[in-house]
Coordinates of C-alpha atoms in Angstrom, one line a residue:
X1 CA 0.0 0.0 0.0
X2 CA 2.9 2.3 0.6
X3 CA 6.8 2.5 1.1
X4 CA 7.8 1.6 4.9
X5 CA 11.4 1.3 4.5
X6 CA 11.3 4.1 7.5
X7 CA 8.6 2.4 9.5
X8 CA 10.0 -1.7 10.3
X9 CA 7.4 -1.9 12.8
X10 CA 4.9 -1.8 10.5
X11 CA 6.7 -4.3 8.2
X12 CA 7.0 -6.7 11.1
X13 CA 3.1 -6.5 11.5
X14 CA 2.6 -7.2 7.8
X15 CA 4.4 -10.4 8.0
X16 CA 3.0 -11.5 11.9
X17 CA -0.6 -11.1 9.8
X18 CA 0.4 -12.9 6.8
X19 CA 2.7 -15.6 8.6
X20 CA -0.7 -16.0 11.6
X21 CA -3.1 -17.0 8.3
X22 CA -1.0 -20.2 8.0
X23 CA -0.8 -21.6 11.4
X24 CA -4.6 -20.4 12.1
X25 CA -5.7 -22.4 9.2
X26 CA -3.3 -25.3 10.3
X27 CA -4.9 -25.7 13.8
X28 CA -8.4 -26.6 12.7
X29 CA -9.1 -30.2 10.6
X30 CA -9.7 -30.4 7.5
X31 CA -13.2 -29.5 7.8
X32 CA -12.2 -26.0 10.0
X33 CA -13.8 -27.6 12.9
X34 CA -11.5 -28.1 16.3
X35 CA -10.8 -31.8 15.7
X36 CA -14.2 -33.0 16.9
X37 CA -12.9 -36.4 16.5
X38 CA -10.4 -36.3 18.9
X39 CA -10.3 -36.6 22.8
X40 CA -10.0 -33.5 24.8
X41 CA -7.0 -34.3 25.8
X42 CA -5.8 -34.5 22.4
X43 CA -7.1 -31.0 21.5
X44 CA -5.7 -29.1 24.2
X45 CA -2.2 -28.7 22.0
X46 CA -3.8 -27.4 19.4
X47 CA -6.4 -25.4 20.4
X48 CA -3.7 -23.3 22.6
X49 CA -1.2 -23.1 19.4
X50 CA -4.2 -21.3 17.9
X51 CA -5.3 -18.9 20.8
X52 CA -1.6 -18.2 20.6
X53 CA -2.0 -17.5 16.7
X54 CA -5.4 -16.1 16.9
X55 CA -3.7 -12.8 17.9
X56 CA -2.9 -11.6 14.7
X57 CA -6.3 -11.8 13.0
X58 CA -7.2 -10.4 9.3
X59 CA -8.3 -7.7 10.9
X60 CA -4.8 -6.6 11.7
X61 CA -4.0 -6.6 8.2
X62 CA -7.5 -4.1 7.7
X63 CA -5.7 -1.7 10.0
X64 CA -2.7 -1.9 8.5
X65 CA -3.7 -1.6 5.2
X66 CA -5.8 1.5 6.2
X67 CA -3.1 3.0 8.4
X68 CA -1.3 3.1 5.0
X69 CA -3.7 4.1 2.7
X70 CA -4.3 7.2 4.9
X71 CA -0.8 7.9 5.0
X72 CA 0.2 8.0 1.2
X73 CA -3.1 10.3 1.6
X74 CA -1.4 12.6 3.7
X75 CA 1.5 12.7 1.7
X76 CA -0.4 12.9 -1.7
X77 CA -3.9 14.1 -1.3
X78 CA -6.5 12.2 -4.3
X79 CA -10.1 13.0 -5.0
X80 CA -12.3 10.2 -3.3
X81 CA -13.2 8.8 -7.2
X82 CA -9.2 8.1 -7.8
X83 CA -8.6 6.5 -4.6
X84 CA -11.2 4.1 -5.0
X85 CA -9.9 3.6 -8.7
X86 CA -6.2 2.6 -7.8
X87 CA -7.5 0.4 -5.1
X88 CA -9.6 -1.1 -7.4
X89 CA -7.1 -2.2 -9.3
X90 CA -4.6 -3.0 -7.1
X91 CA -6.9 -5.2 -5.0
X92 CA -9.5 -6.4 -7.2
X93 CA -7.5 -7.2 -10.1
X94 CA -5.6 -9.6 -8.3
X95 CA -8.6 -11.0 -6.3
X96 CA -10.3 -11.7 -9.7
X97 CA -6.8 -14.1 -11.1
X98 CA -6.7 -16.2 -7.0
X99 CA -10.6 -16.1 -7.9
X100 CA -10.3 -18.0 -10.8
X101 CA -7.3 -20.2 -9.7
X102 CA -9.0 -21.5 -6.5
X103 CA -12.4 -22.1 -7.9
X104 CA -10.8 -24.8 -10.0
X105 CA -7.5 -25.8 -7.6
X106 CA -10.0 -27.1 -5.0
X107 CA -11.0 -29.5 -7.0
X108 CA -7.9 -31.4 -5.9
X109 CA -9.2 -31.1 -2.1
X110 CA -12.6 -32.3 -2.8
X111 CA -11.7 -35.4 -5.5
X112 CA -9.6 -36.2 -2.1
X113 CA -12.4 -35.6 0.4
X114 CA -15.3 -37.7 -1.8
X115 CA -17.1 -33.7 -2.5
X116 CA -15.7 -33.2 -6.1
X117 CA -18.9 -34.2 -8.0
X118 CA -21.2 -31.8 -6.2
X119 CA -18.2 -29.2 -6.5
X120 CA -18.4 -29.5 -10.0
X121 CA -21.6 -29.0 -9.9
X122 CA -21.3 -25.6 -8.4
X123 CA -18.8 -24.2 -10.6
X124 CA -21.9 -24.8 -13.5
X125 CA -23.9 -22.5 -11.2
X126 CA -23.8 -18.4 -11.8
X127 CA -25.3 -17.9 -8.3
X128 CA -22.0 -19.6 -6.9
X129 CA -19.5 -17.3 -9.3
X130 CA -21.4 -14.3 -8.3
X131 CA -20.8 -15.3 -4.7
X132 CA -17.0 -16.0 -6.0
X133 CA -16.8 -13.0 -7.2
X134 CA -18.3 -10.5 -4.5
X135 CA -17.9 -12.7 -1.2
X136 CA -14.9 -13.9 -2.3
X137 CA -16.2 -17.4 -1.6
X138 CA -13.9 -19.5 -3.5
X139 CA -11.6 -20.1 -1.0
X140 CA -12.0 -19.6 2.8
X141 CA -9.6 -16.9 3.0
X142 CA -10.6 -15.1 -0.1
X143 CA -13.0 -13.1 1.7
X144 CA -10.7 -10.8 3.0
X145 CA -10.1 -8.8 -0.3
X146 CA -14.0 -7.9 -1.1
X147 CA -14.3 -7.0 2.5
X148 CA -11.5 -4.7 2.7
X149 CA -12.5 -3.3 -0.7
X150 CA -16.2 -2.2 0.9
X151 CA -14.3 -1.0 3.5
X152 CA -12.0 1.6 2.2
X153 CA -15.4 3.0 0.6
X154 CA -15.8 4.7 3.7
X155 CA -12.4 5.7 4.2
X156 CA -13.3 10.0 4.5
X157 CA -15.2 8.6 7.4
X158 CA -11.4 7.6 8.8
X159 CA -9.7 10.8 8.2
X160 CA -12.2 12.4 10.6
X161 CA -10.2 10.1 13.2
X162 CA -6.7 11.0 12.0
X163 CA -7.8 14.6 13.0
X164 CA -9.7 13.8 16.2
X165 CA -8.5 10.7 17.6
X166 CA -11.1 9.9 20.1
X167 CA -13.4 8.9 17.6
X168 CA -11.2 5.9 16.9
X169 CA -13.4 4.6 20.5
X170 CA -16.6 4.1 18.1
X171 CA -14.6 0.3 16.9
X172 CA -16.6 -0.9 20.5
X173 CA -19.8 0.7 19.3
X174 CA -19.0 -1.3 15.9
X175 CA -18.3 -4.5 17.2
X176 CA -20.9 -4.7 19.9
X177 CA -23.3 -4.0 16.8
X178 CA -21.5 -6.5 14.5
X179 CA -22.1 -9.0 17.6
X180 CA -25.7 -8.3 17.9
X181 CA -26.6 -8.1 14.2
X182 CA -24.8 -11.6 13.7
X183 CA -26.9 -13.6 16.2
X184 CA -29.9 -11.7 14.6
X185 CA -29.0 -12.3 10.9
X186 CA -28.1 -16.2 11.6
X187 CA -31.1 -17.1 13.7
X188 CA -33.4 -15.5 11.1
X189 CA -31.6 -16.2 7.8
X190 CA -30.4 -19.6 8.5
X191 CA -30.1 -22.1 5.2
X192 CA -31.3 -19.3 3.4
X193 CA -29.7 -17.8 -0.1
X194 CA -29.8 -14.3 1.9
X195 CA -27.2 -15.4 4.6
X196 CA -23.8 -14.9 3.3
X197 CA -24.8 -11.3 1.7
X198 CA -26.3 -10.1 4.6
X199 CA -23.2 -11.5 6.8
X200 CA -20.9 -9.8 4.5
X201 CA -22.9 -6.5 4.7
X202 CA -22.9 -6.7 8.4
X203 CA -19.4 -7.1 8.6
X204 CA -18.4 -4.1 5.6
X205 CA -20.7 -2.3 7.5
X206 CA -19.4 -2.9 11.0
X207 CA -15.6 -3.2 10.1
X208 CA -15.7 0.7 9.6
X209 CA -15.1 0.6 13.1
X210 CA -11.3 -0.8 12.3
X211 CA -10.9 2.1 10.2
X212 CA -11.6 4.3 12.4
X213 CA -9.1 2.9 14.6
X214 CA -6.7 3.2 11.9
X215 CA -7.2 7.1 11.6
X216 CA -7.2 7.5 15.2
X217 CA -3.7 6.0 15.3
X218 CA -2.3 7.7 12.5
X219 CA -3.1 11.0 14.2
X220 CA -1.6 9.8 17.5
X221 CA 1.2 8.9 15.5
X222 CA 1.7 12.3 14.0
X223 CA 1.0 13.9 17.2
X224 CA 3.6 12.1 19.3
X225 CA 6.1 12.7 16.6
X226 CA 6.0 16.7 17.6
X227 CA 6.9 15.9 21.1
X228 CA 10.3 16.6 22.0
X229 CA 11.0 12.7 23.0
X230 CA 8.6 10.9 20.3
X231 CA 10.2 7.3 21.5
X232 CA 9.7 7.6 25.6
X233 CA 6.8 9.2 24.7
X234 CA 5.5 6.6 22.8
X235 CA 6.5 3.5 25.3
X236 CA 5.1 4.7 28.4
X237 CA 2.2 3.3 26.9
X238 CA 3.4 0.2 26.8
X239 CA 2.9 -0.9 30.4
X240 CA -0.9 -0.3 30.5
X241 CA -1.3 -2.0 26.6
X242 CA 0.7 -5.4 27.9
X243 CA -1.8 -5.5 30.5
X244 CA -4.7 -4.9 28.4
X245 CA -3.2 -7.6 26.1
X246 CA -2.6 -9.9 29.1
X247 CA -6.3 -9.4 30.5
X248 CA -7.6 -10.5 26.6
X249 CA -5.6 -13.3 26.5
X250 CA -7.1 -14.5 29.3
X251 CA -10.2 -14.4 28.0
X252 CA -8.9 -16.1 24.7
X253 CA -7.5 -19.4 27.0
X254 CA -11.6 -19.4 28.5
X255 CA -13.0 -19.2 25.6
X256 CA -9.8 -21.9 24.5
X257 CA -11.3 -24.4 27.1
X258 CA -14.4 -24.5 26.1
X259 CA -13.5 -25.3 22.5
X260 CA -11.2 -28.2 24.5
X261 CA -14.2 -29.3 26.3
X262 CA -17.3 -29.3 23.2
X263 CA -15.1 -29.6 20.4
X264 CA -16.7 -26.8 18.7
X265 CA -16.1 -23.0 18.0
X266 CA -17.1 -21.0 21.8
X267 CA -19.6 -18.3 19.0
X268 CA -21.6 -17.4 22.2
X269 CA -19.2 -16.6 24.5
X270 CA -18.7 -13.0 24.7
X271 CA -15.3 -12.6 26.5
X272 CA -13.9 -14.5 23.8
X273 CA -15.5 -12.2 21.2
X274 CA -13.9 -9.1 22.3
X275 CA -10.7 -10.6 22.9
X276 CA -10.5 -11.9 19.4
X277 CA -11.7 -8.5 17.9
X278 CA -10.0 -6.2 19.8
X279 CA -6.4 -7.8 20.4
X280 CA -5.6 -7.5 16.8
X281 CA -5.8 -3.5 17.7
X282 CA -3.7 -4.0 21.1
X283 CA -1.0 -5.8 19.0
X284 CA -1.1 -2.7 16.6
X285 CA -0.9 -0.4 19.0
X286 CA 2.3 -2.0 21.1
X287 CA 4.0 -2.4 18.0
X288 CA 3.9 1.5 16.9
X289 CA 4.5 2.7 20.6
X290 CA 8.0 0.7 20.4
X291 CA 8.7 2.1 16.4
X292 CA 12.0 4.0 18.5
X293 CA 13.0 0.0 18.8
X294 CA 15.9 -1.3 16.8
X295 CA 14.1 -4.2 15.0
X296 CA 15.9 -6.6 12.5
X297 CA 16.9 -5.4 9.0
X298 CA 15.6 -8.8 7.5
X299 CA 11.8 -7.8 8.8
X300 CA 11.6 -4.9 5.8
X301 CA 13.2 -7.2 3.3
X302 CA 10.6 -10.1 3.5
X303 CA 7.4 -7.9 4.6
X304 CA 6.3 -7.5 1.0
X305 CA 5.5 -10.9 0.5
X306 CA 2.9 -11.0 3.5
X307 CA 0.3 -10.4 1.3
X308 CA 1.1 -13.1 -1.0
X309 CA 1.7 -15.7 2.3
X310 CA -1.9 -15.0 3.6
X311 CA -2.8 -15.3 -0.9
X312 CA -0.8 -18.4 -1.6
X313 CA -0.7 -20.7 1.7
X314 CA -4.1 -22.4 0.7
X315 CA -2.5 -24.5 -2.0
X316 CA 0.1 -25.9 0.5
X317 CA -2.3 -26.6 3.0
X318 CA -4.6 -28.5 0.8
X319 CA -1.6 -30.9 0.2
X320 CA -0.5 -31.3 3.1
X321 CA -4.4 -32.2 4.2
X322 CA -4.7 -34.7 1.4
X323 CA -1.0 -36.2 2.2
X324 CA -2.0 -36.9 5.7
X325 CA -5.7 -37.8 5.4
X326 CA -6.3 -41.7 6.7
X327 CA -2.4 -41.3 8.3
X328 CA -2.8 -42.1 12.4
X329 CA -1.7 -38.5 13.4
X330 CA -2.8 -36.8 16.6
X331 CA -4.0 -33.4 16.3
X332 CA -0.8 -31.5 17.3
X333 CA 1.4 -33.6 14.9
X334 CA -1.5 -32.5 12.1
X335 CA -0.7 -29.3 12.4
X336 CA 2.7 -29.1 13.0
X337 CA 3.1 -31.1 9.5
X338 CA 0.8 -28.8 8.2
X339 CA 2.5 -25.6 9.2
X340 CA 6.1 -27.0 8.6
X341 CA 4.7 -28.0 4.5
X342 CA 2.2 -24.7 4.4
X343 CA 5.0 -22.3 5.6
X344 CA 8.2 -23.5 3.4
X345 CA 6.3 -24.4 0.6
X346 CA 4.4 -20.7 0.7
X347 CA 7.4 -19.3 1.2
X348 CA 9.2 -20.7 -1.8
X349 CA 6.3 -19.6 -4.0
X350 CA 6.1 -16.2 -3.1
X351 CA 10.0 -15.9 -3.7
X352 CA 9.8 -17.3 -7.2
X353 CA 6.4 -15.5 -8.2
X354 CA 8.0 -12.0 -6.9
X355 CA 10.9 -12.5 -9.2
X356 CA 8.7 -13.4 -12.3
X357 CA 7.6 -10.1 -13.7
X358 CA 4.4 -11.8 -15.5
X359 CA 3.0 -13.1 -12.5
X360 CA 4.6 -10.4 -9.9
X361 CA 1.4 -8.4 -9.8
X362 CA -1.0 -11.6 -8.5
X363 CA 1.0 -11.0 -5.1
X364 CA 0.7 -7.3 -4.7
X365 CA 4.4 -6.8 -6.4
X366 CA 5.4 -5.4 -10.1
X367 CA 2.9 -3.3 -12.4
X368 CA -0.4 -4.9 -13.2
X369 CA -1.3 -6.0 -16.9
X370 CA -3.1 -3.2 -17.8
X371 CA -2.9 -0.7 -20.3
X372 CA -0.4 1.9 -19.4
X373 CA -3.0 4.8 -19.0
X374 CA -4.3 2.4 -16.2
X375 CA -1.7 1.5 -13.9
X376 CA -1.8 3.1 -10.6
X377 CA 1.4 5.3 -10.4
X378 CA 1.9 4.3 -6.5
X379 CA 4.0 2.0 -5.0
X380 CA 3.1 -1.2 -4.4

């Protein structure tokens, strides 16, 4: 979204979010459900790798991603009907290629899983491309680029916050409405064709509370960068944020057990909600009060493949799911062979694709194969 050669704590954000996508994919089975078939002992491993993991949500990349987009603002002010244009096409034209290439690629999954016919079936259906192509439901992760998209619509709503902080509080009004719309919209809309729109509306809708948050700490950022000691300025925050982060993971381990003990998702339990939403915002905000930090070089130099880690690690961790389908493999061991195939073989993907020009763009890197007159002149 913008140069942060200047700014490695951001960088080291980009790549916790897009490194997290792997290992919280790798700690569910290969349905996404918390190894119901397993003992609780069994899932107790697991399930506290992922609480661990959970941290660093896809909301953190929404912040981030706003957090820069309102900077290169700053820096180079756009009418609203430009912005929206370049991230168009920086965010849509890719989604529309990983559209198109997982729609097909898991095919491999479900031929594996006994769920290829009826796949097949689907891809004959319009209604399911349309959903491919605005809910970004051809891949569970896939989501993430429509919603972000419907999010940045709003984003003059989020410059009000870069200018008075305190508004960047209305994320709790947001997500205590996102929590009460949800258990409305999927009591009432159950098994019906509405459900995943309204969902995703809720959520666009909602999510402009993250954005908010993103102005808020942009202007905080600016404002501690006047002080005469920016740095000490910054940390004494720290203390109080560890302790909000502490109190959150707390409630992540209760809401941990109870997944431990059913062997299902904890959607009811409220503690857990807020500490799932809002930690992704307490690991933001630790992370730019200790910017003064020295942080390692390497950080910068392998940050612009995040986006392509969180784009690519699907394929490896269908593999690795087929591989050790029917193989006698406690839960832990599943996902440590899991993340240890998903991670190098990811990794090693977004390397090669970043240094092929023709395919560079697919991961957020190299121009886009447009016409000229329609490339966005910003840094990628």
């Amino acid at each position: 979204m913008a140069q942060t050669e200047r700014y490695v704590w951001l960088d080291t954000l980009r790549l916790t979010a897009g490194v997290s996508m792997i290992g919280l994919h790798a700690t569910a089975d290969a349905n996404g459900q918390p190894f119901v078939g397993y003992s609780e002992v069994e899932r107790i491993a697991p399930m506290l790798v992922r609480a661990v993991i959970y941290v660093a949500r896809t909301e953190l990349f929404i912040i981030i991603a706003l957090f820069l987009l309102l900077m290169s603002l700053d820096r180079r002010p756009r009418s609203y009907s430009r912005v929206i244009a370049d991230q168009a096409r920086r965010l849509l034209v890719p989604f529309g290629f990983w559209t198109i290439f997982y729609a097909f690629y898991s095919l491999l999954k479900a031929d594996a899983f006994g769920y290829g016919t009826a796949l097949r079936a689907e891809l004959a259906d319009p209604v399911i491309w349309a959903r491919y192509l605005l809910l970004g439901g051809s891949k569970y992760h896939m989501h993430f680029i429509p919603t972000l998209f419907g999010i940045i619509l709003a984003y003059p709503l989020f410059r009000l916050a870069v200018k008075q902080p305190i508004l960047g509080l209305g994320v709790l009004a947001s997500l205590a409405l996102k929590r009460e719309l949800d258990g409305f919209v999927y009591s009432t809309f159950w098994d019906t064709e509405a459900l995943s729109w309204i969902v995703r509306f809720v959520k666009c809708l909602t999510y402009v509370g993250y954005g908010m948050v993103a102005g808020a700490f942009l202007g905080l950022w600016r404002r501690s960068g006047a002080l005469a000691d920016p740095a000490d300025a910054r940390e004494a925050w720290v203390p109080p944020l560890l302790f909000a982060g502490a109190a959150l993971f707390l409630a992540k381990l209760a809401a941990t057990w109870l997944t431990v003990q059913k062997g299902e998702w904890p959607y009811g339990f409220a503690a857990g909600y807020w500490a799932d939403y809002l930690m992704p915002i307490v690991l933001f905000a630790i992370c730019m009060c200790l910017a003064g930090r020295r942080w390692p070089g390497w950080i910068s130099v392998a940050a612009p493949y995040a986006f392509g880690i969180y784009l690519c690690h699907p394929i490896f961790l269908d593999l690795a799911e087929i591989a050790i389908a029917g193989v006698p493999l406690s839960p832990i061991l599943q996902v440590g062979v899991k993340i240890g195939i998903a991670l190098s073989g990811t990794s090693a993907l977004v390397w090669l694709i970043g240094r092929c020009p023709p395919l560079a763009w697919t991961i957020g890197l190299g121009a886009l194969p447009l016409p000229r007159r329609f490339r966005t002149a910003t840094a990628a």
